[in-house]
C-alpha cells in the first residue's frame, strides 16, 4: 500500500515493530519516574540503535521520545510530581482530579489528548515541514525575546485574584532562572560561592522540590493514614462520548500551540504546556474550576507537549537544527548511520524520511495502545495509604535528583526549595507563575542582551522587520485587552 509514493509495508516489519514496542515501554517508564525523564531514556537507548538498521533505530528513539512525553503525566497526575518538565502543568488539574474524583479518568484524559496531540504533530511534520521550518528560520534574537515576553505575559492569565502575590511569584521565578554564571560577562550571580550553582539551579531539583517535596509536607500534615481513593469505581478509565467532546477544544488548542512552539528551537514542550494551559484557562467557560480537576486543564498541556515532539522534528529534518534536547540526541543516531539532517536529506535519503514521517504516527498509536493497557494498573497507586506513598515518593525523589547530576548538593537544594514552596502553597502564591517565569527567564534575558549587542544598543531592532512587528502588536493587544477587561469589570 503506497501513500505519496511510499510503501507503508516497509514499516510493518518485525524489527521495526519490536523497536517501537521497546521504545514505547522504556519511554513511558522513564517519563513516569521523576528525575529521569525522556532525555535520559533516549540517551540510554542511543547505543542500541547503532546495531540496528537506520529506520528501526530511529523509530525506537522516536517511540521513546513520544511515550516519555505522556509518561511524565503519570506521576504528575497520581503523585503530584511531574515526571518530566513538560508535564509540570498537568499537575494542577490532573492531580486534583485524581485525588478528588477519579485517577483512572484523569489518566485517560491525559492519554487521549497526548495521542491526538502526537497525531497532530505528526501531520504537521508530514504536510508543512519545509514551509514552517523556513518560516522559523527567519526568527532571530529579537523575535525570540518577544516570544519570551508574550509567554511571560501569560502568567497574568494564570494568576489569581491577588495580583501582588502573582507579581511576587513572577519575580521569584525570574530570580531563580538567572542564577549561575552570566554567559556574556562570566560573572557569578547568586551562586553564594557554591560551584554546583554555577550552571544554574538544577531543573530536576527545582521541579522535585517545588512539586514533590512540598507535596510531601502537605501529605504529612493531612495524616499518614489517609487513603486518597477507596472506591473501586473511581479506578474506571473509560470516557463517555460527552467527556470526549468536552476535551475536543482544549486538545485542538494545545496541539496547535505545541506544534508551533516545537518548531522554535529553545522553546519546546516545557514552555508550550504552560502556554496551552494559560490560553485554555483564558477561553474556558469555567476558568474558576482550573486547578480543581478541570479536564480542560489536563487536555490542553498534554496535547501540547506531544504535538511539540512532532514540531521539533520539523527544523531538525528540514534544516538540521534540533528543536529539543531529545532530538539533539536522536541526531547522533543519524550521524552514526552516515545521514546528515538538512534540506538535502529529502533527496539523498527520501525513503528514510518518508519512513520517519509515517513511522512517527505509528509510534503515537503504540503509545495509546500500551498506555491504555497499563492505565488501570497505574491508577491503583492512589489506593495506597499516605504512609506508604510518602515513602515511595521520597525514595523516587532522592533517586531522581541524585541521578540527574550525581550531586548530594542537589538533594539539599531540593529540600530547601520544597520548604519554601510548602509555605508559598499554604499562603496561596501562584506556583504556575513561578515555573513559567523560571523557564522563560534565560530565553528572555539572553535574547534581549544579544539583540542589543547586535544593534549597539538601538531598541529599534525589536521592530525592525515584519516578524518582530507582528509580535510587538500581539504584546500590545494583550496589554490593551487586559486593561479593557479590567475596565469592564470596574477595576480601573
Short mmCIF file of N, CA and C in Angstrom, two decimals, residues 218-354:
data_model
loop_
_atom_site.label_atom_id
_atom_site.label_comp_id
_atom_site.label_asym_id
_atom_site.label_seq_id
_atom_site.Cartn_x
_atom_site.Cartn_y
_atom_site.Cartn_z
N UNK A 218 2.71 18.52 52.74
CA UNK A 218 1.25 18.68 52.78
C UNK A 218 0.58 17.34 53.10
N UNK A 219 1.06 16.25 52.48
CA UNK A 219 0.51 14.92 52.73
C UNK A 219 0.69 14.52 54.19
N UNK A 220 1.86 14.83 54.74
CA UNK A 220 2.13 14.50 56.15
C UNK A 220 1.20 15.29 57.06
N UNK A 221 0.98 16.56 56.72
CA UNK A 221 0.11 17.40 57.56
C UNK A 221 -1.34 16.93 57.55
N UNK A 222 -1.74 16.22 56.48
CA UNK A 222 -3.12 15.72 56.40
C UNK A 222 -3.31 14.38 57.10
N UNK A 223 -2.20 13.75 57.49
CA UNK A 223 -2.29 12.47 58.18
C UNK A 223 -1.76 11.34 57.33
N UNK A 224 -0.92 10.50 57.92
CA UNK A 224 -0.27 9.43 57.17
C UNK A 224 -1.18 8.25 56.89
N UNK A 225 -2.34 8.20 57.55
CA UNK A 225 -3.25 7.07 57.31
C UNK A 225 -4.30 7.37 56.25
N UNK A 226 -4.21 8.55 55.64
CA UNK A 226 -5.19 8.94 54.63
C UNK A 226 -5.02 8.09 53.37
N UNK A 227 -6.16 7.65 52.82
CA UNK A 227 -6.19 6.94 51.54
C UNK A 227 -6.97 7.81 50.57
N UNK A 228 -6.34 8.18 49.46
CA UNK A 228 -6.98 9.12 48.55
C UNK A 228 -8.15 8.50 47.81
N UNK A 229 -8.02 7.25 47.39
CA UNK A 229 -9.08 6.58 46.65
C UNK A 229 -9.39 5.25 47.33
N UNK A 230 -10.62 5.05 47.76
CA UNK A 230 -11.01 3.79 48.37
C UNK A 230 -12.13 3.11 47.59
N UNK A 231 -12.78 3.86 46.69
CA UNK A 231 -13.88 3.34 45.89
C UNK A 231 -13.36 2.78 44.58
N UNK A 232 -13.59 1.49 44.34
CA UNK A 232 -13.10 0.85 43.12
C UNK A 232 -13.65 1.51 41.86
N UNK A 233 -14.85 2.10 41.95
CA UNK A 233 -15.47 2.73 40.78
C UNK A 233 -14.64 3.90 40.27
N UNK A 234 -13.87 4.53 41.18
CA UNK A 234 -13.08 5.68 40.77
C UNK A 234 -11.84 5.28 39.96
N UNK A 235 -11.60 3.97 39.88
CA UNK A 235 -10.48 3.49 39.08
C UNK A 235 -10.88 3.30 37.62
N UNK A 236 -12.16 3.48 37.32
CA UNK A 236 -12.67 3.30 35.97
C UNK A 236 -11.95 4.24 35.00
N UNK A 237 -11.50 3.70 33.88
CA UNK A 237 -10.70 4.50 32.95
C UNK A 237 -11.44 4.90 31.67
N UNK A 238 -12.63 4.37 31.46
CA UNK A 238 -13.34 4.68 30.22
C UNK A 238 -13.95 6.07 30.27
N UNK A 239 -14.04 6.71 29.11
CA UNK A 239 -14.64 8.03 28.99
C UNK A 239 -15.90 7.93 28.14
N UNK A 240 -16.90 8.71 28.50
CA UNK A 240 -18.14 8.74 27.73
C UNK A 240 -17.96 9.64 26.51
N UNK A 241 -18.93 9.55 25.57
CA UNK A 241 -18.88 10.38 24.38
C UNK A 241 -18.92 11.86 24.76
N UNK A 242 -19.70 12.20 25.76
CA UNK A 242 -19.78 13.59 26.22
C UNK A 242 -18.44 14.07 26.75
N UNK A 243 -17.74 13.18 27.48
CA UNK A 243 -16.43 13.54 28.03
C UNK A 243 -15.39 13.70 26.92
N UNK A 244 -15.49 12.87 25.88
CA UNK A 244 -14.59 13.04 24.73
C UNK A 244 -14.84 14.39 24.06
N UNK A 245 -16.11 14.73 23.87
CA UNK A 245 -16.44 16.01 23.24
C UNK A 245 -15.95 17.19 24.09
N UNK A 246 -15.96 17.01 25.41
CA UNK A 246 -15.57 18.09 26.32
C UNK A 246 -14.12 18.49 26.21
N UNK A 247 -13.28 17.58 25.70
CA UNK A 247 -11.85 17.91 25.59
C UNK A 247 -11.42 18.17 24.15
N UNK A 248 -12.39 18.23 23.24
CA UNK A 248 -12.05 18.47 21.83
C UNK A 248 -11.40 19.83 21.64
N UNK A 249 -12.00 20.86 22.22
CA UNK A 249 -11.48 22.22 22.06
C UNK A 249 -10.10 22.39 22.71
N UNK A 250 -9.93 22.00 23.99
CA UNK A 250 -8.59 22.17 24.58
C UNK A 250 -7.53 21.32 23.90
N UNK A 251 -7.91 20.16 23.37
CA UNK A 251 -6.94 19.32 22.68
C UNK A 251 -6.49 19.98 21.39
N UNK A 252 -7.41 20.59 20.66
CA UNK A 252 -7.04 21.29 19.43
C UNK A 252 -6.16 22.50 19.73
N UNK A 253 -6.53 23.26 20.76
CA UNK A 253 -5.73 24.44 21.14
C UNK A 253 -4.32 24.01 21.56
N UNK A 254 -4.25 22.99 22.43
CA UNK A 254 -2.95 22.53 22.90
C UNK A 254 -2.09 21.97 21.78
N UNK A 255 -2.72 21.21 20.87
CA UNK A 255 -1.97 20.63 19.76
C UNK A 255 -1.41 21.71 18.85
N UNK A 256 -2.20 22.74 18.58
CA UNK A 256 -1.75 23.83 17.71
C UNK A 256 -0.57 24.56 18.33
N UNK A 257 -0.69 24.90 19.63
CA UNK A 257 0.39 25.61 20.31
C UNK A 257 1.64 24.74 20.38
N UNK A 258 1.46 23.45 20.68
CA UNK A 258 2.60 22.55 20.79
C UNK A 258 3.36 22.40 19.49
N UNK A 259 2.62 22.25 18.39
CA UNK A 259 3.28 22.08 17.09
C UNK A 259 4.08 23.32 16.71
N UNK A 260 3.51 24.50 16.97
CA UNK A 260 4.18 25.75 16.61
C UNK A 260 5.42 25.98 17.48
N UNK A 261 5.27 25.83 18.79
CA UNK A 261 6.41 26.07 19.69
C UNK A 261 7.48 25.00 19.54
N UNK A 262 7.08 23.79 19.15
CA UNK A 262 8.06 22.74 18.93
C UNK A 262 9.00 23.07 17.79
N UNK A 263 8.49 23.81 16.81
CA UNK A 263 9.30 24.20 15.65
C UNK A 263 10.36 25.22 16.04
N UNK A 264 10.10 25.99 17.09
CA UNK A 264 11.03 27.04 17.50
C UNK A 264 12.07 26.47 18.46
N UNK A 265 13.32 26.29 18.02
CA UNK A 265 14.35 25.73 18.90
C UNK A 265 14.52 26.56 20.17
N UNK A 266 14.60 25.86 21.31
CA UNK A 266 14.79 26.55 22.57
C UNK A 266 13.51 26.82 23.33
N UNK A 267 12.35 26.69 22.66
CA UNK A 267 11.07 26.90 23.35
C UNK A 267 10.57 25.55 23.83
N UNK A 268 10.09 24.71 22.91
CA UNK A 268 9.78 23.32 23.21
C UNK A 268 8.61 23.09 24.15
N UNK A 269 8.45 21.79 24.56
CA UNK A 269 7.31 21.36 25.35
C UNK A 269 7.26 21.94 26.75
N UNK A 270 8.44 22.25 27.34
CA UNK A 270 8.45 22.79 28.70
C UNK A 270 7.71 24.10 28.81
N UNK A 271 7.80 24.94 27.79
CA UNK A 271 7.08 26.21 27.80
C UNK A 271 5.72 26.08 27.14
N UNK A 272 5.61 25.23 26.10
CA UNK A 272 4.35 25.15 25.35
C UNK A 272 3.20 24.64 26.21
N UNK A 273 3.50 23.74 27.16
CA UNK A 273 2.43 23.22 28.01
C UNK A 273 1.82 24.34 28.86
N UNK A 274 2.66 25.29 29.27
CA UNK A 274 2.14 26.41 30.06
C UNK A 274 1.41 27.41 29.16
N UNK A 275 1.91 27.61 27.95
CA UNK A 275 1.19 28.47 27.01
C UNK A 275 -0.21 27.93 26.77
N UNK A 276 -0.29 26.61 26.53
CA UNK A 276 -1.58 25.98 26.25
C UNK A 276 -2.50 26.07 27.46
N UNK A 277 -1.95 25.82 28.64
CA UNK A 277 -2.76 25.87 29.87
C UNK A 277 -3.30 27.29 30.09
N UNK A 278 -2.43 28.27 29.90
CA UNK A 278 -2.84 29.66 30.12
C UNK A 278 -3.93 30.09 29.15
N UNK A 279 -3.73 29.76 27.87
CA UNK A 279 -4.72 30.15 26.86
C UNK A 279 -6.04 29.44 27.09
N UNK A 280 -5.98 28.16 27.44
CA UNK A 280 -7.22 27.41 27.67
C UNK A 280 -7.98 27.97 28.86
N UNK A 281 -7.26 28.36 29.88
CA UNK A 281 -7.94 28.95 31.03
C UNK A 281 -8.59 30.28 30.65
N UNK A 282 -7.96 31.00 29.76
CA UNK A 282 -8.50 32.29 29.34
C UNK A 282 -9.79 32.13 28.55
N UNK A 283 -9.85 31.12 27.68
CA UNK A 283 -11.02 30.96 26.81
C UNK A 283 -12.05 29.99 27.37
N UNK A 284 -11.75 29.35 28.49
CA UNK A 284 -12.67 28.38 29.07
C UNK A 284 -13.94 29.05 29.60
N UNK A 285 -15.03 28.32 29.55
CA UNK A 285 -16.28 28.81 30.11
C UNK A 285 -16.30 28.70 31.63
N UNK A 286 -15.39 27.90 32.18
CA UNK A 286 -15.32 27.73 33.63
C UNK A 286 -13.88 27.91 34.12
N UNK A 287 -13.31 29.10 33.94
CA UNK A 287 -11.91 29.30 34.34
C UNK A 287 -11.69 29.15 35.85
N UNK A 288 -12.75 29.38 36.63
CA UNK A 288 -12.61 29.31 38.09
C UNK A 288 -12.39 27.88 38.57
N UNK A 289 -12.70 26.88 37.72
CA UNK A 289 -12.52 25.49 38.12
C UNK A 289 -11.13 24.95 37.78
N UNK A 290 -10.30 25.75 37.10
CA UNK A 290 -8.94 25.30 36.81
C UNK A 290 -8.15 25.18 38.11
N UNK A 291 -7.40 24.10 38.23
CA UNK A 291 -6.69 23.81 39.46
C UNK A 291 -7.49 22.95 40.42
N UNK A 292 -8.75 22.65 40.04
CA UNK A 292 -9.62 21.84 40.89
C UNK A 292 -10.02 20.52 40.23
N UNK A 293 -9.40 20.22 39.09
CA UNK A 293 -9.70 18.97 38.41
C UNK A 293 -10.48 19.15 37.13
N UNK A 294 -10.30 20.28 36.46
CA UNK A 294 -10.98 20.53 35.20
C UNK A 294 -10.29 19.72 34.09
N UNK A 295 -11.05 18.89 33.34
CA UNK A 295 -10.43 18.09 32.27
C UNK A 295 -9.72 18.93 31.22
N UNK A 296 -10.21 20.17 31.00
CA UNK A 296 -9.56 21.04 30.02
C UNK A 296 -8.13 21.38 30.44
N UNK A 297 -7.91 21.44 31.76
CA UNK A 297 -6.58 21.74 32.29
C UNK A 297 -5.62 20.57 32.16
N UNK A 298 -6.13 19.40 31.83
CA UNK A 298 -5.29 18.23 31.55
C UNK A 298 -5.05 18.11 30.06
N UNK A 299 -6.13 18.24 29.28
CA UNK A 299 -6.07 18.00 27.84
C UNK A 299 -5.19 19.01 27.12
N UNK A 300 -5.29 20.29 27.48
CA UNK A 300 -4.53 21.32 26.76
C UNK A 300 -3.02 21.12 26.89
N UNK A 301 -2.46 21.04 28.11
CA UNK A 301 -0.99 20.87 28.18
C UNK A 301 -0.50 19.52 27.70
N UNK A 302 -1.30 18.46 27.90
CA UNK A 302 -0.85 17.14 27.48
C UNK A 302 -0.83 16.99 25.96
N UNK A 303 -1.83 17.53 25.28
CA UNK A 303 -1.80 17.51 23.82
C UNK A 303 -0.68 18.39 23.29
N UNK A 304 -0.39 19.46 24.03
CA UNK A 304 0.65 20.40 23.61
C UNK A 304 2.03 19.75 23.62
N UNK A 305 2.38 19.08 24.72
CA UNK A 305 3.74 18.56 24.79
C UNK A 305 4.00 17.42 23.80
N UNK A 306 2.96 16.62 23.47
CA UNK A 306 3.17 15.58 22.47
C UNK A 306 3.19 16.15 21.06
N UNK A 307 2.39 17.19 20.81
CA UNK A 307 2.44 17.83 19.49
C UNK A 307 3.79 18.51 19.27
N UNK A 308 4.39 19.01 20.35
CA UNK A 308 5.69 19.68 20.22
C UNK A 308 6.78 18.69 19.81
N UNK A 309 6.57 17.40 20.10
CA UNK A 309 7.55 16.39 19.69
C UNK A 309 7.61 16.30 18.17
N UNK A 310 6.43 16.31 17.53
CA UNK A 310 6.41 16.32 16.07
C UNK A 310 6.94 17.62 15.51
N UNK A 311 6.57 18.73 16.17
CA UNK A 311 7.06 20.03 15.73
C UNK A 311 8.57 20.14 15.79
N UNK A 312 9.17 19.54 16.83
CA UNK A 312 10.62 19.62 17.00
C UNK A 312 11.37 18.89 15.89
N UNK A 313 10.70 17.95 15.23
CA UNK A 313 11.34 17.23 14.12
C UNK A 313 11.40 18.06 12.85
N UNK A 314 10.54 19.09 12.76
CA UNK A 314 10.48 19.89 11.53
C UNK A 314 11.80 20.60 11.24
N UNK A 315 12.30 21.47 12.14
CA UNK A 315 13.58 22.12 11.84
C UNK A 315 14.74 21.15 11.81
N UNK A 316 14.60 20.01 12.50
CA UNK A 316 15.67 19.02 12.51
C UNK A 316 15.84 18.38 11.13
N UNK A 317 14.75 17.90 10.56
CA UNK A 317 14.84 17.25 9.26
C UNK A 317 15.06 18.24 8.12
N UNK A 318 14.34 19.37 8.16
CA UNK A 318 14.40 20.31 7.05
C UNK A 318 15.63 21.21 7.07
N UNK A 319 16.12 21.52 8.30
CA UNK A 319 17.22 22.47 8.40
C UNK A 319 18.44 21.92 9.13
N UNK A 320 18.31 20.75 9.75
CA UNK A 320 19.43 20.20 10.51
C UNK A 320 19.59 20.84 11.86
N UNK A 321 18.53 21.52 12.36
CA UNK A 321 18.57 22.20 13.66
C UNK A 321 17.69 21.43 14.63
N UNK A 322 18.25 20.78 15.67
CA UNK A 322 17.42 20.04 16.62
C UNK A 322 16.53 20.98 17.43
N UNK A 323 15.24 20.65 17.50
CA UNK A 323 14.29 21.52 18.19
C UNK A 323 14.16 21.25 19.67
N UNK A 324 14.84 20.22 20.19
CA UNK A 324 14.78 19.92 21.63
C UNK A 324 16.01 19.10 21.99
N UNK A 325 16.21 18.90 23.31
CA UNK A 325 17.37 18.13 23.77
C UNK A 325 17.29 16.68 23.30
N UNK A 326 16.08 16.10 23.35
CA UNK A 326 15.92 14.71 22.92
C UNK A 326 16.22 14.57 21.43
N UNK A 327 15.77 15.53 20.63
CA UNK A 327 16.04 15.48 19.19
C UNK A 327 17.54 15.63 18.93
N UNK A 328 18.23 16.41 19.76
CA UNK A 328 19.68 16.55 19.60
C UNK A 328 20.38 15.20 19.79
N UNK A 329 19.86 14.39 20.71
CA UNK A 329 20.44 13.06 20.92
C UNK A 329 20.11 12.15 19.73
N UNK A 330 18.86 12.24 19.25
CA UNK A 330 18.45 11.45 18.09
C UNK A 330 19.30 11.80 16.87
N UNK A 331 19.76 13.05 16.82
CA UNK A 331 20.64 13.49 15.73
C UNK A 331 21.91 12.63 15.70
N UNK A 332 22.34 12.21 16.89
CA UNK A 332 23.52 11.35 16.97
C UNK A 332 23.32 10.04 16.23
N UNK A 333 22.08 9.50 16.28
CA UNK A 333 21.80 8.26 15.56
C UNK A 333 21.89 8.48 14.06
N UNK A 334 21.42 9.62 13.59
CA UNK A 334 21.53 9.94 12.17
C UNK A 334 22.99 9.98 11.74
N UNK A 335 23.78 10.71 12.50
CA UNK A 335 25.18 10.91 12.13
C UNK A 335 25.95 9.59 12.17
N UNK A 336 25.67 8.75 13.18
CA UNK A 336 26.36 7.47 13.28
C UNK A 336 26.04 6.55 12.10
N UNK A 337 24.86 6.76 11.50
CA UNK A 337 24.49 5.96 10.33
C UNK A 337 24.85 6.67 9.02
N UNK A 338 25.62 7.77 9.14
CA UNK A 338 26.08 8.46 7.95
C UNK A 338 25.03 9.31 7.27
N UNK A 339 24.03 9.76 8.02
CA UNK A 339 22.94 10.57 7.46
C UNK A 339 23.03 11.97 8.03
N UNK A 340 23.07 12.97 7.18
CA UNK A 340 23.18 14.35 7.63
C UNK A 340 21.82 15.04 7.47
N UNK A 341 21.16 15.38 8.60
CA UNK A 341 19.87 16.08 8.51
C UNK A 341 20.03 17.45 7.86
N UNK A 342 19.02 17.90 7.18
CA UNK A 342 19.06 19.19 6.50
C UNK A 342 18.29 19.12 5.19
N UNK A 343 18.30 20.20 4.43
CA UNK A 343 17.50 20.25 3.19
C UNK A 343 17.79 19.12 2.22
N UNK A 344 19.05 18.67 2.16
CA UNK A 344 19.41 17.64 1.18
C UNK A 344 18.95 16.24 1.56
N UNK A 345 18.55 16.04 2.84
CA UNK A 345 18.18 14.70 3.27
C UNK A 345 16.94 14.20 2.54
N UNK A 346 16.08 15.12 2.07
CA UNK A 346 14.87 14.72 1.36
C UNK A 346 15.21 14.12 -0.01
N UNK A 347 16.38 14.49 -0.53
CA UNK A 347 16.82 13.96 -1.82
C UNK A 347 17.70 12.73 -1.65
N UNK A 348 18.64 12.81 -0.72
CA UNK A 348 19.61 11.72 -0.57
C UNK A 348 19.04 10.52 0.18
N UNK A 349 18.12 10.77 1.13
CA UNK A 349 17.55 9.68 1.93
C UNK A 349 16.03 9.82 2.01
N UNK A 350 15.41 10.05 0.86
CA UNK A 350 13.97 10.26 0.81
C UNK A 350 13.17 9.10 1.37
N UNK A 351 13.62 7.87 1.12
CA UNK A 351 12.92 6.68 1.63
C UNK A 351 12.93 6.66 3.15
N UNK A 352 14.06 6.98 3.74
CA UNK A 352 14.17 7.01 5.19
C UNK A 352 13.29 8.11 5.78
N UNK A 353 13.30 9.29 5.18
CA UNK A 353 12.50 10.40 5.69
C UNK A 353 11.01 10.06 5.66
N UNK A 354 10.55 9.46 4.56
CA UNK A 354 9.15 9.05 4.48
C UNK A 354 8.82 8.01 5.54
#
